[in-house]
Coordinates of C-alpha atoms and ligand atoms in Angstrom, one line a residue:
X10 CA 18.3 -12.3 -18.9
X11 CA 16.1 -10.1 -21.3
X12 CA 13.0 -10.8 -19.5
X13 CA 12.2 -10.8 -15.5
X14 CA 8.9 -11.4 -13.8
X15 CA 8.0 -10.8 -10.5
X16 CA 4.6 -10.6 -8.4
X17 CA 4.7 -8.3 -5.3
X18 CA 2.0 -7.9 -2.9
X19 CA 0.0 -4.9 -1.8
X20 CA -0.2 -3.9 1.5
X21 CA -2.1 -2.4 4.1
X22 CA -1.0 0.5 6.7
X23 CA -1.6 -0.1 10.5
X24 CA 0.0 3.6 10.8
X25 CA -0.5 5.7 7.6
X26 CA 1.9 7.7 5.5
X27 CA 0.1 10.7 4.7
X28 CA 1.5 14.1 3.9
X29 CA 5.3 14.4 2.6
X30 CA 7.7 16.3 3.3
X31 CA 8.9 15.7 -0.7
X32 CA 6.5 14.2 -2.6
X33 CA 8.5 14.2 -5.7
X34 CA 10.8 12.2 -3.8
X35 CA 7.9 10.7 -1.7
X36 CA 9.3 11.6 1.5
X37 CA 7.1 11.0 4.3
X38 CA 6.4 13.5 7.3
X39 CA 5.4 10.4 9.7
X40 CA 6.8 7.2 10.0
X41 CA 4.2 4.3 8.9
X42 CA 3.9 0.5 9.9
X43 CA 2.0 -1.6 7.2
X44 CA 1.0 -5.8 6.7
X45 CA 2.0 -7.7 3.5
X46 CA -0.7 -9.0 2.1
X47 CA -0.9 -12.7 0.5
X48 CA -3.4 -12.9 -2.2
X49 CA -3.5 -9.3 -3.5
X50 CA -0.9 -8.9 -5.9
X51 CA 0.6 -7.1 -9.0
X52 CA 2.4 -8.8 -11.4
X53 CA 5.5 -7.2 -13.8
X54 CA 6.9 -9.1 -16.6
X55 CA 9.8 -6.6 -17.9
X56 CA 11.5 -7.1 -21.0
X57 CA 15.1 -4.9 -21.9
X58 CA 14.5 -3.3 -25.3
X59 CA 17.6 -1.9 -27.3
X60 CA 19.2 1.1 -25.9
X61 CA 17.5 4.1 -26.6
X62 CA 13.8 2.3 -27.5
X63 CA 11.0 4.1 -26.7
X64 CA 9.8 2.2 -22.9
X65 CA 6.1 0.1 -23.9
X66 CA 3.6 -0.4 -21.2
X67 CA 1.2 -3.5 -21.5
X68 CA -1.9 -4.2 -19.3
X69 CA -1.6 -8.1 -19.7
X70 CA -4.9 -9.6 -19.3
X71 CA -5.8 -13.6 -18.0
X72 CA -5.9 -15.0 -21.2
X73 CA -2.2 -13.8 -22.1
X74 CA -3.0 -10.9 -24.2
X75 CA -1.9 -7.3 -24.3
X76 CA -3.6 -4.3 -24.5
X77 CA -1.7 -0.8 -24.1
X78 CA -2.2 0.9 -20.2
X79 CA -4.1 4.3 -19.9
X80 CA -2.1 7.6 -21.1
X81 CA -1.7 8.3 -17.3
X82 CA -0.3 5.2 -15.9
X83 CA 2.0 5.0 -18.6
X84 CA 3.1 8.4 -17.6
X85 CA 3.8 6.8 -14.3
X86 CA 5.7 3.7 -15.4
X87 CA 7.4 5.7 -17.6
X88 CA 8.4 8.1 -14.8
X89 CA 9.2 5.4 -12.6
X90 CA 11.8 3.4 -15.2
X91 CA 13.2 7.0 -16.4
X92 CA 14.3 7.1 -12.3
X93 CA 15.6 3.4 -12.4
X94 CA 17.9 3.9 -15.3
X95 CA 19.2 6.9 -13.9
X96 CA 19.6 5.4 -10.5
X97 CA 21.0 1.7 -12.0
X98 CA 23.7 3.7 -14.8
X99 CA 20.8 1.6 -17.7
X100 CA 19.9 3.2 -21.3
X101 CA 18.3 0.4 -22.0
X102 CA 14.3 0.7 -23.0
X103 CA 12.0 -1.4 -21.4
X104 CA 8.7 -3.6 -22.5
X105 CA 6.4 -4.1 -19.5
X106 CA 3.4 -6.2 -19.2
X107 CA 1.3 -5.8 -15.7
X108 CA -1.3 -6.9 -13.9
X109 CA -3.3 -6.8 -10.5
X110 CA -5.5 -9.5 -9.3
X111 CA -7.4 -7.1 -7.2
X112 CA -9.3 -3.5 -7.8
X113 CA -6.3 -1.3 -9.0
X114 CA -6.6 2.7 -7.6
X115 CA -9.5 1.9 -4.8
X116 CA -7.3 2.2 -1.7
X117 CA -6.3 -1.8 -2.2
X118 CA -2.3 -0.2 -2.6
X119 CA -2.1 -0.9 -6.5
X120 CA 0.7 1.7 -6.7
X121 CA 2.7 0.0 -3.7
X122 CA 2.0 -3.6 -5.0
X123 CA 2.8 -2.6 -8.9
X124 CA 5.7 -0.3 -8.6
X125 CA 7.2 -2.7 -5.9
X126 CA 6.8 -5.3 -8.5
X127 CA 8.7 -3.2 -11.4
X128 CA 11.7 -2.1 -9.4
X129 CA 12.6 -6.0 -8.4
X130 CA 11.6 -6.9 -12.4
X131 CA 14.1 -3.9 -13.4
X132 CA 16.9 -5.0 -11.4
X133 CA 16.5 -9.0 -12.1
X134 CA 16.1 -8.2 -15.9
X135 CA 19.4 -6.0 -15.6
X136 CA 21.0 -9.1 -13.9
X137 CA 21.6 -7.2 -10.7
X138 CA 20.6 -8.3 -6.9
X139 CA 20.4 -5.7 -4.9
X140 CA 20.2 -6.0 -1.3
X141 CA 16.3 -5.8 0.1
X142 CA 16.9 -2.3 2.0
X143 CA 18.5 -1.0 -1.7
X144 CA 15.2 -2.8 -3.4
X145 CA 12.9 -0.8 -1.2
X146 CA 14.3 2.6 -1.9
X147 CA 14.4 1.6 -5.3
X148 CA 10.7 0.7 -5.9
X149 CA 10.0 4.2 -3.7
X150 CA 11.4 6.1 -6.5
X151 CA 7.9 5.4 -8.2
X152 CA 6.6 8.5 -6.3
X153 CA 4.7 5.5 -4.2
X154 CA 5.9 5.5 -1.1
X155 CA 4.5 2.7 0.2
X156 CA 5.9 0.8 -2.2
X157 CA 9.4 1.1 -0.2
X158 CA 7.2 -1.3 2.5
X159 CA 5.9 -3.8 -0.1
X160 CA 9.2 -5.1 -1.0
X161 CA 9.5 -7.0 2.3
X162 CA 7.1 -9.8 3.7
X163 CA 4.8 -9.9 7.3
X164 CA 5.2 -6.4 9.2
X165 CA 7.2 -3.5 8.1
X166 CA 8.0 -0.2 9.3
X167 CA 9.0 2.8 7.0
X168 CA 11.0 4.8 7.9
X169 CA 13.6 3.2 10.3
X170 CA 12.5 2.8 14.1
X171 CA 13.6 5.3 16.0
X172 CA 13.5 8.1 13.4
X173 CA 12.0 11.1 13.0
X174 CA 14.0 14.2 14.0
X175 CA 16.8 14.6 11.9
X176 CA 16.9 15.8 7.9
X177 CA 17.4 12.4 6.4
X178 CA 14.7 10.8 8.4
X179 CA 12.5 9.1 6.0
X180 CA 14.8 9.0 3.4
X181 CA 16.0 5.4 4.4
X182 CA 14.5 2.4 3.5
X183 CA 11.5 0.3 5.0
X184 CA 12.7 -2.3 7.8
X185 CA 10.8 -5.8 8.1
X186 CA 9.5 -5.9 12.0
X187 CA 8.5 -9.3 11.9
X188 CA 7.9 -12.0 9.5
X189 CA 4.7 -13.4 8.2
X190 CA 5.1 -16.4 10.1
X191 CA 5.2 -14.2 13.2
X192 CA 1.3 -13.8 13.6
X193 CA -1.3 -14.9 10.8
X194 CA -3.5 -11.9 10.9
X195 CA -6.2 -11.8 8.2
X196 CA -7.2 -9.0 6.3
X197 CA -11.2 -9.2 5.4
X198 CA -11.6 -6.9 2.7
X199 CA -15.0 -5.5 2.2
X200 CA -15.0 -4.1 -1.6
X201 CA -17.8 -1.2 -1.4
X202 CA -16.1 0.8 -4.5
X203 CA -14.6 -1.0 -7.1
X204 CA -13.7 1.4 -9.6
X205 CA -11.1 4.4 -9.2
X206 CA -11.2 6.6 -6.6
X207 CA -11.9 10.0 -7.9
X208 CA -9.0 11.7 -5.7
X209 CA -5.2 10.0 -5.8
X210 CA -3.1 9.3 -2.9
X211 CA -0.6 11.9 -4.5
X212 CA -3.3 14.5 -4.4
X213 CA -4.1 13.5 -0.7
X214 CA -0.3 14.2 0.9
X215 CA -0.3 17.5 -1.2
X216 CA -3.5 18.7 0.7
X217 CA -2.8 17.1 4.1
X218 CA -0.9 20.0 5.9
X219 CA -3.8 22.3 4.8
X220 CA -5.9 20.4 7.3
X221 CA -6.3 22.0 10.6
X222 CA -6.1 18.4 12.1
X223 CA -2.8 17.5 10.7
X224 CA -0.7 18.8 13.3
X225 CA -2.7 17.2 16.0
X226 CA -2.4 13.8 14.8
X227 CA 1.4 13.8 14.1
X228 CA 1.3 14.9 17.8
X229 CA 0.0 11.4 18.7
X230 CA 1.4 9.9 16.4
X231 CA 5.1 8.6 18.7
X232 CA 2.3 6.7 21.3
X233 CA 0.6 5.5 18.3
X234 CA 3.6 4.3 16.5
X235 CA 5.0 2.7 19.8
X236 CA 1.9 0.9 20.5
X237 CA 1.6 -0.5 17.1
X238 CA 5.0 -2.0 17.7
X239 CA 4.5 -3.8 20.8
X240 CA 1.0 -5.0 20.1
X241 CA 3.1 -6.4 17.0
X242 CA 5.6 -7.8 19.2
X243 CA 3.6 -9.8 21.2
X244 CA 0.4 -10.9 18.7
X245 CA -2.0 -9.3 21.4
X246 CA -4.6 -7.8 18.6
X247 CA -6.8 -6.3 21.7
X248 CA -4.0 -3.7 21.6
X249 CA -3.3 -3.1 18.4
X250 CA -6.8 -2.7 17.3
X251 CA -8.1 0.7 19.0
X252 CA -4.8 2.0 17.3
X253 CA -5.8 0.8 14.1
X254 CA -9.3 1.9 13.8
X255 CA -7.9 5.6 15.7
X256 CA -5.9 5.9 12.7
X257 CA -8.2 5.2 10.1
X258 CA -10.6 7.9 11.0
X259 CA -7.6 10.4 11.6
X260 CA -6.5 10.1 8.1
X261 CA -10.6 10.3 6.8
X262 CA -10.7 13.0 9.2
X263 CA -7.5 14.7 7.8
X264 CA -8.7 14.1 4.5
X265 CA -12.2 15.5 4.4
X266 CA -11.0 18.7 6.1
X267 CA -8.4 19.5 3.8
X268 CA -8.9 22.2 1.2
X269 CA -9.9 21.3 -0.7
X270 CA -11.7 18.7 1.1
X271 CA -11.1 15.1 0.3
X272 CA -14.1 12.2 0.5
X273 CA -13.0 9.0 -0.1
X274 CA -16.1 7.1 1.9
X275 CA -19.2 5.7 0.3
X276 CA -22.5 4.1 2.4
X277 CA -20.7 1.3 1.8
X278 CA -17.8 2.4 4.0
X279 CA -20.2 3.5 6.9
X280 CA -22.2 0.2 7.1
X281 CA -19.2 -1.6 6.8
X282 CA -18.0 0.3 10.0
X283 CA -21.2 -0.3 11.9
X284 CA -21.3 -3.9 11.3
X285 CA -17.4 -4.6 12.7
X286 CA -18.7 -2.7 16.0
X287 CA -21.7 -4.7 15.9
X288 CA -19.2 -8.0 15.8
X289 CA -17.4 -7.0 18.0
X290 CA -20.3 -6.4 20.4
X291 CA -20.9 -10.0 20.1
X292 CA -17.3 -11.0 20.9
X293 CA -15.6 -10.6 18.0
X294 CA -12.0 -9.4 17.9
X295 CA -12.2 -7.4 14.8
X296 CA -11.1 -3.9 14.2
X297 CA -11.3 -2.1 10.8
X298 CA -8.8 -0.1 8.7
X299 CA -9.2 1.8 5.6
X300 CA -6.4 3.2 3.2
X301 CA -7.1 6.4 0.6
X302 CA -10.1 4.6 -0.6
X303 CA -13.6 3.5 0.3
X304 CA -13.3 0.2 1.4
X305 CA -12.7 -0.8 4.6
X306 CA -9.9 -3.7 5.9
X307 CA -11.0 -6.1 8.6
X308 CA -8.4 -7.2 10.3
X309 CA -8.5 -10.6 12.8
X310 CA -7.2 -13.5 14.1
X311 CA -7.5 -16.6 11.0
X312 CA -10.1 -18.3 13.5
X313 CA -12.6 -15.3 13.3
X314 CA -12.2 -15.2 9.1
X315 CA -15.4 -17.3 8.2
X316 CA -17.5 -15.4 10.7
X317 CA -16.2 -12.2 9.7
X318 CA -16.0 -12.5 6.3
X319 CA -20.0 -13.8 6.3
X320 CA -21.0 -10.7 8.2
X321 CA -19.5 -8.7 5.8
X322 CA -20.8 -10.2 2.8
X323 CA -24.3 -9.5 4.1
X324 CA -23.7 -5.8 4.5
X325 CA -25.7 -3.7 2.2
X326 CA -23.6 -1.6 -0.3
X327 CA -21.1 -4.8 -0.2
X328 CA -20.2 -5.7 -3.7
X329 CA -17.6 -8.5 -3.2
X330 CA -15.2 -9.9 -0.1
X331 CA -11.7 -10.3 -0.4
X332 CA -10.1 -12.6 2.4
X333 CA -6.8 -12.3 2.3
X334 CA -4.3 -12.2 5.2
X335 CA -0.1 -11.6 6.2
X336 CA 2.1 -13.0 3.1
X337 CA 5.4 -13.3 2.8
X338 CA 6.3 -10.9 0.1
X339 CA 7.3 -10.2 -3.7
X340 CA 8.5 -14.0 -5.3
X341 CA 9.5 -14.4 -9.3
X342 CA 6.6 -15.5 -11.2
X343 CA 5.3 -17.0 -14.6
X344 CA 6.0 -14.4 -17.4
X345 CA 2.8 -12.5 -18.3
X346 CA 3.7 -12.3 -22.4
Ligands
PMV14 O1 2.3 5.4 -1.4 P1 1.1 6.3 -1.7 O2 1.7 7.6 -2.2 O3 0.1 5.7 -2.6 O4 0.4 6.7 -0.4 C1 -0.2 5.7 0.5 C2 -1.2 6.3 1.3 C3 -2.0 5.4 2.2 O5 -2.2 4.2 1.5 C4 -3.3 6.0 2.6 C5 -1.3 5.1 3.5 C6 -0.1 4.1 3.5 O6 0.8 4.3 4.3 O7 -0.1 3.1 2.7

């Protein structure tokens, strides 16, 4: 095959990974639980050049046409296919066309969804099938780690459970918990920054350990994770949801008292916040999340969707409302040139 395409989802983190252990090698120093998204998505087309060619990478835009990706995320991809090759015994060059139907670089996971997405286009393109678990280690390779999570569909866990005290913890690949079809949360995505976030995730997990918080939240971090899991386990969002929103502000919290500090909130951010206590005040099981960005994830059950996604939309500093919800993961798709 000389040309693969794939689209791979973003997703969002229940329980962050934040601060490495080796970034390089995007090692994390917690373990993290995340949803596959549906709708939000990165597509790769990959083409194999002749060995030795010089790699091209293409922003593809709707109306099929190419038009070369900035000097730093070529950097990236370049980075990233430089670690395939190595990793998959290739020479070969590659041609690569992308493109995200969502906000790329404002905490919507563009790195997990697009590096996720060139890892499985890599492989297919070199006619190999690796296993899922090989997949996710592969797309981590990116430097993204939560790209090892958006290789698998409905609820994943990276690392393994039950990890976290020896060396190679972390190391491993992300583990599905549960299918999609296990619980149809939706994800309400209130868009309060659309551009790029002026600090990158990369940057974040280098300054983490400089905040005097971090320590404390890994502390909390075992009841965290195991509540996450069960309130997975048996779809009772009332549990999960505290979690959820506890974690949220510890990573902000971590973030904006590191040195140097970190702010990835907006007004936007904060009225979004009030307005999900203020549904919830009315009897609305909804709980917000937010990754390294400033807008904020509502998550809920698909019958509370309209409602919530209405109240959102009416929140001032709200530019647009993404409703999107638990997908089933990366799938081949239409080539992009
Ligand atoms: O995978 P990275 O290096 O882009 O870091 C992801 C960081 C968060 O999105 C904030 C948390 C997470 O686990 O997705």
């Amino acid at each position: 095959m000389s040309k693969a395409s794939v689209a791979a989802p973003a997703n969002i983190a229940f329980v962050k990974y934040w601060g490495a252990r080796d970034l390089e090698r995007a090692i994390p120093v917690n373990p993290s639980i995340s949803m596959t998204l549906a709708r939000c998505v990165s597509h790769s087309t990959v083409e194999a050049l002749a060995e030795g060619t010089p790699d091209e990478v293409w922003l593809a835009a709707e109306d099929g046409s190419l038009s070369p990706a900035a000097e730093s995320f070529t950097r990236r991809v370049r980075g990233h296919l430089d670690a395939l090759r190595h990793e998959l015994g290739s020479h070969a060059g590659f041609r690569v066309g992308t493109r995200n139907n969502f906000p790329a670089a404002a905490g919507l996971a563009s790195s997990a969804s697009g590096f996720a997405a060139l890892a499985i286009a890599v492989t297919k393109v070199l006619g190999l099938n690796p296993a899922p678990a090989e997949l996710s280690l592969l797309a981590r390779l990116s430097g993204s780690g939560s790209a090892a999570r958006s290789v698998f569909g409905g609820y994943v866990e990276w690392p393994t459970p039950g990890s976290g005290d020896t060396e190679s913890d972390g190391e491993g690949p992300a583990v599905p918990l549960a299918p999609a079809e296990h619980w149809h949360l939706r994800d309400v995505i209130a868009i309060v920054e659309a551009g790029a976030k002026e600090v990158s995730s990369l940057e974040g997990h280098r300054r983490a350990p400089s905040s005097p918080y971090f320590e404390k939240r890994l502390a909390q971090l075992p009841a965290r994770l195991d509540t996450v899991r069960s309130a997975i386990a048996s779809r009772d969002l009332a549990a999960l949801g505290p979690g959820l929103e506890e974690e949220a502000i510890d990573l902000h919290l971590i973030a904006m008292s590191s040195r140097p500090p970190v702010f990835y909130w907006n007004p936007g951010t904060t009225a979004v916040l009030a307005a999900v206590r203020d549904l919830r005040h009315e009897g609305t099981a909804a709980f917000s999340t937010m990754d390294a960005g400033a807008n904020v994830h509502v998550i809920c059950e698909a019958a509370d969707e309209p409602r919530v996604a209405e109240a959102l939309a009416r929140v001032p500093g709200v530019l647009s409302v993404l409703r999107d919800g638990v997908g089933s993961g990366p799938a081949t798709a239409p080539d992009l040139f």
